Short mmCIF file of C-alpha atoms in Angstrom, two decimals:
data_model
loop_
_atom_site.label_atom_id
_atom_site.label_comp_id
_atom_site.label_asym_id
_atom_site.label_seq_id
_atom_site.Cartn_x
_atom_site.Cartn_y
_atom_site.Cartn_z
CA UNK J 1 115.67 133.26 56.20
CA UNK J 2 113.08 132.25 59.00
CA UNK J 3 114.23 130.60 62.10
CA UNK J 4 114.19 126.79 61.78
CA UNK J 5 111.88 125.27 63.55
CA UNK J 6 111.06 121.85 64.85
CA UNK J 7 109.27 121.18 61.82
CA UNK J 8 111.44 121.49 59.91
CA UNK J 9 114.14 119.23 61.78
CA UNK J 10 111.60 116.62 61.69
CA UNK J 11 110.60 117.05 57.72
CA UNK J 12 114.60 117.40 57.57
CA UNK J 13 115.32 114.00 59.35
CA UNK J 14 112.11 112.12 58.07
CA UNK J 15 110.83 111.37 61.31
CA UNK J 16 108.09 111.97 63.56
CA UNK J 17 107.71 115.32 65.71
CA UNK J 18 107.44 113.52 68.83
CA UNK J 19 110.92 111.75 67.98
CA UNK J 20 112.31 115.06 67.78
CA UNK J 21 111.19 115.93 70.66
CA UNK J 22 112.54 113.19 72.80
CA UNK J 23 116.04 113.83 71.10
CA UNK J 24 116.02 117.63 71.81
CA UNK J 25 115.27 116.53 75.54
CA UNK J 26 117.38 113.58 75.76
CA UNK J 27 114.42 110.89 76.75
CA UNK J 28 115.15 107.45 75.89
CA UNK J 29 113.52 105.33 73.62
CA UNK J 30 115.04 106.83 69.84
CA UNK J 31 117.60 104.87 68.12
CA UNK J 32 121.10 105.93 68.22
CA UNK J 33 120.84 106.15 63.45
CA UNK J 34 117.53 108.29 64.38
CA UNK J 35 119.65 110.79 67.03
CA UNK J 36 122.47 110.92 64.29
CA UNK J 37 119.82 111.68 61.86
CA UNK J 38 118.24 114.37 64.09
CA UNK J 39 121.74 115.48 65.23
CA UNK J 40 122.62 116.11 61.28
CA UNK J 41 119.62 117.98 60.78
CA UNK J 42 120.31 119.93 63.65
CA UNK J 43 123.74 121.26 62.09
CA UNK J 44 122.44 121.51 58.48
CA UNK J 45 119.60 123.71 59.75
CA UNK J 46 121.45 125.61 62.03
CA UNK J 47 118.54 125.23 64.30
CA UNK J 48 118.84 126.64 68.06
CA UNK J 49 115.94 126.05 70.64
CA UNK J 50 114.50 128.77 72.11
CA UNK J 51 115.55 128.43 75.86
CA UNK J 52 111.66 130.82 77.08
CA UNK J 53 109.95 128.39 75.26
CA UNK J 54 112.14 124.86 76.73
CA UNK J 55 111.12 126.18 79.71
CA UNK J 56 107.59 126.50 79.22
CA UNK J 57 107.40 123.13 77.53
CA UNK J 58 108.19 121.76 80.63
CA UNK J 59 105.52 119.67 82.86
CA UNK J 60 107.39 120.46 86.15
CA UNK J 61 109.42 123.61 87.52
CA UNK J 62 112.94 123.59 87.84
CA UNK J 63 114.33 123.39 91.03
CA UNK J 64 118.03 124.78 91.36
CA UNK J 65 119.57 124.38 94.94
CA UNK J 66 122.08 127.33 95.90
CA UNK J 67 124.45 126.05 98.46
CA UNK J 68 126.28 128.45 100.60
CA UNK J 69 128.43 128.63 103.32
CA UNK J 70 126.88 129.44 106.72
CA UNK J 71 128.51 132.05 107.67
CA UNK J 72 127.23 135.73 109.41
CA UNK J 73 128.19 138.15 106.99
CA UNK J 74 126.83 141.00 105.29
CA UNK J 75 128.36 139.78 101.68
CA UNK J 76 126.80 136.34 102.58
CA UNK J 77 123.42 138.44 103.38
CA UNK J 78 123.89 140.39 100.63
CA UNK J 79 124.31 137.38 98.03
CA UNK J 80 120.95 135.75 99.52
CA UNK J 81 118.95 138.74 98.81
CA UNK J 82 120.33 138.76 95.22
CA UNK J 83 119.36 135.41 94.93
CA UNK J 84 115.90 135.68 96.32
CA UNK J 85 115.32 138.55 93.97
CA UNK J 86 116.92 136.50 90.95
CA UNK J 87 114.00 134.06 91.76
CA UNK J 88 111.43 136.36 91.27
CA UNK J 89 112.77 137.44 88.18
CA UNK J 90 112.65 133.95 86.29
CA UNK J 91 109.25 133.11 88.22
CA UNK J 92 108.00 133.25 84.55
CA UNK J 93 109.81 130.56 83.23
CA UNK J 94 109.39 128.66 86.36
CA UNK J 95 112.18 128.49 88.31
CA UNK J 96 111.70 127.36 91.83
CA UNK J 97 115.19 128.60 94.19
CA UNK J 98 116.22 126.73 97.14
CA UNK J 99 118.60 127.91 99.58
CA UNK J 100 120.29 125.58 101.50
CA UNK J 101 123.54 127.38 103.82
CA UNK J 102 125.61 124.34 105.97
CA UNK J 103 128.70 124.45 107.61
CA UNK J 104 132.05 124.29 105.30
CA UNK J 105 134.66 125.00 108.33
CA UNK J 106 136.39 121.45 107.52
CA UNK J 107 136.42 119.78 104.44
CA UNK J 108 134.51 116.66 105.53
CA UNK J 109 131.77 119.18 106.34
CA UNK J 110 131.45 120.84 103.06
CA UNK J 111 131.33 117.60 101.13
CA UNK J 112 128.99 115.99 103.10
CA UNK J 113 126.85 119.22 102.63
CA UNK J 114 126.65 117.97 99.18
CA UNK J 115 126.25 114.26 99.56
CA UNK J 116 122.92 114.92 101.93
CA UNK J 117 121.15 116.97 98.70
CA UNK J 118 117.86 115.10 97.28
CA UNK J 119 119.38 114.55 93.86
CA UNK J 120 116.07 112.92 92.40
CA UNK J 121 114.34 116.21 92.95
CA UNK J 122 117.42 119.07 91.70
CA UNK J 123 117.74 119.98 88.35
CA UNK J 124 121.24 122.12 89.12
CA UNK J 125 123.07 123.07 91.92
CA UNK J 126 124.90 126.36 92.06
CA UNK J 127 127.68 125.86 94.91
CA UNK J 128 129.99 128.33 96.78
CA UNK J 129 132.00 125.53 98.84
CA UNK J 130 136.18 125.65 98.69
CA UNK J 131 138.25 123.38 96.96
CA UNK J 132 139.30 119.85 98.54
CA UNK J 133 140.02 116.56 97.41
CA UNK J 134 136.70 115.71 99.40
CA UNK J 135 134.56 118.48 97.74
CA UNK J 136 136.09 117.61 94.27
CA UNK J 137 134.71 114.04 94.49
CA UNK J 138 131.17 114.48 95.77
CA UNK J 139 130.72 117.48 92.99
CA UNK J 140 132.17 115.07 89.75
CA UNK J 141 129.95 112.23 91.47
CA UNK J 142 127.17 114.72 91.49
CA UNK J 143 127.86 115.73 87.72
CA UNK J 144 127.55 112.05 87.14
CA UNK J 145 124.34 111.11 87.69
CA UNK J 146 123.29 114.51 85.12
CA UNK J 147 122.83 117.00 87.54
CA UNK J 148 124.60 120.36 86.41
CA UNK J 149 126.64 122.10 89.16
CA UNK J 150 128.05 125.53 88.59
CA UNK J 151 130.68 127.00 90.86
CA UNK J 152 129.70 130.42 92.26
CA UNK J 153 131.68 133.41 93.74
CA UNK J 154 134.72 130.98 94.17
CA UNK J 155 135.95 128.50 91.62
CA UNK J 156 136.39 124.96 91.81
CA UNK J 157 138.63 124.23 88.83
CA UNK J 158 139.52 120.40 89.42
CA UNK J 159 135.50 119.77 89.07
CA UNK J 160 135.57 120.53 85.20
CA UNK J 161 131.75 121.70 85.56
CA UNK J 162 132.08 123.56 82.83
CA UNK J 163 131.52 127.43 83.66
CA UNK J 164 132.27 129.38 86.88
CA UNK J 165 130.21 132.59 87.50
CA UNK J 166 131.85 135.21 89.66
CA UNK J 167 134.92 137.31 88.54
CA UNK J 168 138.20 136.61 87.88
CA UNK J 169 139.83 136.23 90.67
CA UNK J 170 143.15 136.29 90.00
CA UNK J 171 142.45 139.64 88.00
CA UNK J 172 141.03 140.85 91.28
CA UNK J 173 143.97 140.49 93.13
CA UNK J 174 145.84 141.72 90.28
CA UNK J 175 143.81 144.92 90.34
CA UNK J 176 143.64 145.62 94.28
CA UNK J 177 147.89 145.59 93.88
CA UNK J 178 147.84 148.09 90.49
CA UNK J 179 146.03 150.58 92.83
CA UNK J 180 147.56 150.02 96.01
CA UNK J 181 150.75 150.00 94.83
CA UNK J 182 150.02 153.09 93.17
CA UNK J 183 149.42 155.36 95.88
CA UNK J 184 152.33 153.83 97.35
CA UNK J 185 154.88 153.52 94.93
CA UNK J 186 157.50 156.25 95.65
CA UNK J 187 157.49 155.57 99.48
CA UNK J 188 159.44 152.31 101.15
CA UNK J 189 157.60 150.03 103.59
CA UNK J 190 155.51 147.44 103.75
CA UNK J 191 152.03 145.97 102.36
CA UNK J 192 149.53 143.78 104.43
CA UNK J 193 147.16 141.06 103.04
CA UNK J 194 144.25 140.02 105.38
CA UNK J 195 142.59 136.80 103.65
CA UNK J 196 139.83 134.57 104.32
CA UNK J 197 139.83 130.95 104.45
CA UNK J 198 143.16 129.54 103.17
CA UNK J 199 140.85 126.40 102.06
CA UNK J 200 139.13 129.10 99.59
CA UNK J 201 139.78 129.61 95.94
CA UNK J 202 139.29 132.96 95.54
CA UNK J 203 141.13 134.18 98.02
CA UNK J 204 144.37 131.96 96.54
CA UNK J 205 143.85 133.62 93.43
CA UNK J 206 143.70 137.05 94.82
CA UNK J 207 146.35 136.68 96.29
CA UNK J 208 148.59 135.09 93.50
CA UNK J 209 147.27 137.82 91.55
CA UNK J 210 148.24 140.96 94.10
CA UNK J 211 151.88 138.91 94.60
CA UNK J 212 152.20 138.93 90.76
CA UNK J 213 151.81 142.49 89.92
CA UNK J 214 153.33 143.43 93.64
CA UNK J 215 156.41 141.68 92.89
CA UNK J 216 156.96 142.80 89.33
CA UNK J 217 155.94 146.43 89.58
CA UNK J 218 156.94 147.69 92.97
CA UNK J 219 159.88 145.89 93.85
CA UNK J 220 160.95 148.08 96.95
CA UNK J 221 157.82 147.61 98.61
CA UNK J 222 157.94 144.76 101.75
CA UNK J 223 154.72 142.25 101.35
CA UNK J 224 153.94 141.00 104.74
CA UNK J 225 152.86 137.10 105.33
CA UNK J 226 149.42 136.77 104.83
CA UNK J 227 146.87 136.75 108.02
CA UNK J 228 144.09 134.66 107.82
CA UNK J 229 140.95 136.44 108.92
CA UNK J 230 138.73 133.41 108.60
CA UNK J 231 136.12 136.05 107.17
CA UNK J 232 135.64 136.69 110.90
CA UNK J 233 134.90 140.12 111.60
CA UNK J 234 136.71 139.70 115.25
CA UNK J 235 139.63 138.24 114.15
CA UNK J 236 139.90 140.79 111.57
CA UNK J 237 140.19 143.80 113.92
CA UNK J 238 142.26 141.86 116.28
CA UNK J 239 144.90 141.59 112.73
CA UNK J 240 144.32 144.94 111.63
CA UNK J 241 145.06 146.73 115.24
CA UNK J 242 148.59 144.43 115.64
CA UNK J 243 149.43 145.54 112.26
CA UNK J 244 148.67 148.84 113.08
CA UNK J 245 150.46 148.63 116.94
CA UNK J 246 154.01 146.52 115.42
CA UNK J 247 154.51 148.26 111.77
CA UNK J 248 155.47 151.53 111.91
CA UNK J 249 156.26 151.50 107.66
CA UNK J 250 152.93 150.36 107.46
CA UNK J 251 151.52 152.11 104.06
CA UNK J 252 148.64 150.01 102.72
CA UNK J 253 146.00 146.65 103.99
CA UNK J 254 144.29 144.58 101.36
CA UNK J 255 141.18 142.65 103.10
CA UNK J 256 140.90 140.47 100.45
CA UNK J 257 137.81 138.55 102.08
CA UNK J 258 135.31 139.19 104.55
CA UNK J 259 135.76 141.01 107.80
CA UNK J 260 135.17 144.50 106.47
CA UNK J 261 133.69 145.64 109.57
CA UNK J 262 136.28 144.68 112.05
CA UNK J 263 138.60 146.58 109.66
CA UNK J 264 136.68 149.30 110.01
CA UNK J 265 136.44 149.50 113.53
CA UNK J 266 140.39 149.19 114.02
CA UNK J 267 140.99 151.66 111.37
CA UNK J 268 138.59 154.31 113.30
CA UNK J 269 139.85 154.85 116.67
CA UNK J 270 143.90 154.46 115.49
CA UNK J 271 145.14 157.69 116.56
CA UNK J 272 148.18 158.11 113.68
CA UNK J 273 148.32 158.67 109.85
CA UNK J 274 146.38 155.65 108.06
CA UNK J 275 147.95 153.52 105.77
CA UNK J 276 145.84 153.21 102.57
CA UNK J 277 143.16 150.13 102.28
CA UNK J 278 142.17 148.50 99.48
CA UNK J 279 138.65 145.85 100.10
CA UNK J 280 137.15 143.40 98.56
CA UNK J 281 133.03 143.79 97.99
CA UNK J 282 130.82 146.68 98.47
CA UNK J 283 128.90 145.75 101.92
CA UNK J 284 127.28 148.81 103.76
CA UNK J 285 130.36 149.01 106.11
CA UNK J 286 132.60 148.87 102.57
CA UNK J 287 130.33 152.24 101.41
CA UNK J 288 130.41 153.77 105.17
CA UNK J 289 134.15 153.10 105.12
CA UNK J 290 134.66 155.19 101.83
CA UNK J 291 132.19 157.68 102.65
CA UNK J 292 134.16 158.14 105.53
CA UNK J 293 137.50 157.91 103.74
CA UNK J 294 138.43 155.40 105.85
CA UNK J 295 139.11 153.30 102.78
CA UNK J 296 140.17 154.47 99.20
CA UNK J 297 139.17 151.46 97.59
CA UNK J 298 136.39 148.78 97.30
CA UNK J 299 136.76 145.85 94.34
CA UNK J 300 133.21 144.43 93.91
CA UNK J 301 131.23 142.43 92.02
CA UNK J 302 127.37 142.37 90.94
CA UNK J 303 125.64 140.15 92.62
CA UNK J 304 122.51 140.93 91.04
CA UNK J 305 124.51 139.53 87.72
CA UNK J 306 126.11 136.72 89.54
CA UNK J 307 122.54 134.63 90.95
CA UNK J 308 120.54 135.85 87.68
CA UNK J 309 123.61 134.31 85.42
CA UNK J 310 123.89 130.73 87.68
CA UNK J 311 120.19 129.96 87.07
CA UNK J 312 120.23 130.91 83.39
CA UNK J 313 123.54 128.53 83.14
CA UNK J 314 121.68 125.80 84.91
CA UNK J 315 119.04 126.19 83.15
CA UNK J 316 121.27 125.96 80.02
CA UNK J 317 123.36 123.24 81.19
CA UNK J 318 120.01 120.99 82.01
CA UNK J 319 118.19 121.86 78.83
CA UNK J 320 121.63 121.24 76.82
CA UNK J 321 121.49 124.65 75.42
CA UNK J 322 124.62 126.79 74.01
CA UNK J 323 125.79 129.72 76.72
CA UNK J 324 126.05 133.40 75.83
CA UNK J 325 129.67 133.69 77.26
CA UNK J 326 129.77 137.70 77.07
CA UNK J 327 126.32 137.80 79.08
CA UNK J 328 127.26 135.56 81.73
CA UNK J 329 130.89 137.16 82.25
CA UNK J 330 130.96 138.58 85.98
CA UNK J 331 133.11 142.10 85.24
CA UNK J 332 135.53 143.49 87.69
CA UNK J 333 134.11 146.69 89.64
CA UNK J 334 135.86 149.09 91.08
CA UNK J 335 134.66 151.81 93.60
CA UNK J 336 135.72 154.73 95.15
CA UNK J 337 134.00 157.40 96.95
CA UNK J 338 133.08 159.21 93.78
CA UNK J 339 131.42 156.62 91.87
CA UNK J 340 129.52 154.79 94.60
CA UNK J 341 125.86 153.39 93.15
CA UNK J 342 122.97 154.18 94.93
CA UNK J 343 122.10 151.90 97.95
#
C-alpha cells in the first residue's frame, strides 16, 4: 500500500488541504471537532510526515541555540567542532546553529544563561548546563512558552524535556569500574576517583555507577573519597601527584571528567610503578596517553552522533514528529591502544 499522503487525510477528514495543513503545524484558526477529525484520520491512515520535506515546507530556517559551558578544554573544543560540522551537514534542510558558551560556575550563572536567550527567534535549544533548582525552573519555563530543549552530554532529569542525548551515564561509570577493577582484582589497595563539577549530572552518575559495580564485585578493594577536579587541568595534576606522593597501595585513577592533561603530566615524570587509569573521552592527550601507555583505558562517546542527533530531535520535537529511539541512542565506547580510530 502507498504511503498516505496529505490528500488523502484531507479526502479522509472531509476538509480542505489548507486545514490540514494548519493542524499538521499546529497554527491556530481550525476548530477543536475539525483537529479531532484530522487527528482520527491521522490514526486510521497511519499517516507519518516526512520530516526532509517539513523542513523544506518551511518559510524560515530553523534556528537551534547550543548552549555550553565556557570552559577551556579540549572535550569542550572538541564538541564545538562536532557541532559546527553537524551544521553543515543539515545545511540542506536549513538548519541555522548558534553557539552561545557562558559561564555555569554558580548556579545563578547558568540559569540566567538561559533566561538572557531571544526566545521569539529559537526554535530549540540543546543545553549542556548542570542540574539546580535554578536551572530546572528557567528550562520548564522555557519548555512553556513551546520551545523544545534537549539536554546534551549531561542530563537534566527533573526538566522532563523529553529525550537526553549523550550516553548513559551511569552505565559509564559502571563500565570504567568492570575494567578497572579487573586488572586489579586479585591485589588489595585502593581506587581513586577524580570528578568534575559536583553540580554536574554526569559525573554523579558515573560515579554511582563505578560505586555500584565497585562495591558489589570487588569488595577488598579501598575506594578513596572523591576529588573534585573542577575539569581543571591544574587542579587535576595537583590531585593526581598527592595521590601519587600519600598512597603507596595506590593501584588504579578514574578521571571521570575533564582534566586529562594534567593527569597526564603527573602520571609522566612519577618515578615508581603506575597504578592503572581508566578516562573518560578520547581528547588528543586521552590518545597520546594510550599511545604512550600511560593509560589503559579511555570511555568515549561520538560526538559526531551526539550534535547530529540534538538537531534532528529538535527538529522533531518542533515539527511534532515521532523519534527514531535506536538512531538517536548515544552508545558506550570503549578504547584502548589497539582499537584507537583514526585522528
Amino acid at each position: 500500500m502507498d504511503r498516505p499522503t496529505v490528500h488523502d487525510l484531507a479526502r479522509h477528514a472531509k476538509v480542505s488541504l489548507a486545514t490540514v495543513d494548519r493542524v499538521l503545524n499546529g497554527r491556530p484558526g481550525v476548530r477543536e471537532k475539525t483537529v479531532a477529525r484530522v487527528q482520527k484520520a491521522i490514526e486510521d491512515l497511519g499517516y507519518a510526515r516526512d520530516a526532509n520535506a517539513a523542513s523544506l515546507a518551511r518559510k524560515k530556517p530553523y534556528r537551534f541555540v547550543f548552549l555550553l559551558p565556557k570552559a577551556n578544554t579540549q572535550f569542550m573544543a572538541a564538541l564545538t567542532a562536532a557541532i559546527k560540522n553537524a551544521e553543515t551537514v543539515h545545511a540542506a534542510l536549513r538548519a541555522e546553529i548558534d553557539i552561545v558558551q557562558s559561564s555555569m560556575l554558580t548556579p545563578e550563572e547558568a540559569s540566567n544563561s538561559i533566561r538572557s536567550l531571544d526566545t521569539e527567534n529559537i526554535d530549540g535549544l540543546a543545553i549542556m548546563a548542570p542540574e539546580t533548582p535554578t536551572v530546572r525552573d528557567a528550562v520548564i519555563n522555557l519548555r512553556r512558552s513551546g520551545i523544545p530543549v534537549v539536554p546534551i552530554i549531561t542530563d537534566l532529569p527533573d526538566t522532563e524535556c523529553g529525550h537526553f542525548v549523550g550516553i548513559n551515564n551511569v552505565a559509564a561509570g559502571r563500565t570504567a569500574a568492570r575494567l578497572l577493577g579487573g586488572f586489579v582484582a586479585h591485589q588489595t589497595g585502593s581506587i581513586a576517583v577524580i570528578g568534575g563539577q559536583t553540580m554536574s549530572r554526569d559525573f554523579l552518575d558515573r560515579r554511582l555507577g563505578f560505586d555500584a559495580v565497585m562495591r558489589d564485585r570487588y569488595p577488598g578493594l579501598h575506594i578513596l573519597p572523591t576529588a573534585e577536579g573542577a575539569d581543571n587541568a591544574e587542579r587535576v595534576e595537583a590531585i593526581a601527584r598527592a595521590l601519587l606522593q600519600r598512597h603507596d597501595d595506590l593501584l588504579g585513577i578514574y578521571l571521570s571528567a575533564a582534566g586529562t592533561s594534567g593527569l597526564y603530566a603527573a602520571l609522566q615524570d612519577h618515578p615508581g610503578p603506575l597504578p592503572k587509569i581508566v578516562v573518560q573521552d578520547l581528547t588528543p592527550v586521552a590518545r597520546k596517553g594510550l599511545e604512550t601507555n600511560l593509560f589503559d583505558i579511555v570511555i568515549g562517546q561520538d560526538l559526531g552522533h551526539v550534535a547530529r542527533s540534538a538537531i534532528r530531535v529538535m527538529r522533531a520535537m518542533k515539527d511534532q514528529l515521532p523519534l527514531s529511539r535506536d538512531q538517536e541512542r548515544i552508545r558506550i565506547e570503549v578504547f584502548t591502544s589497539e582499537n584507537l580510530p583514526d585522528p
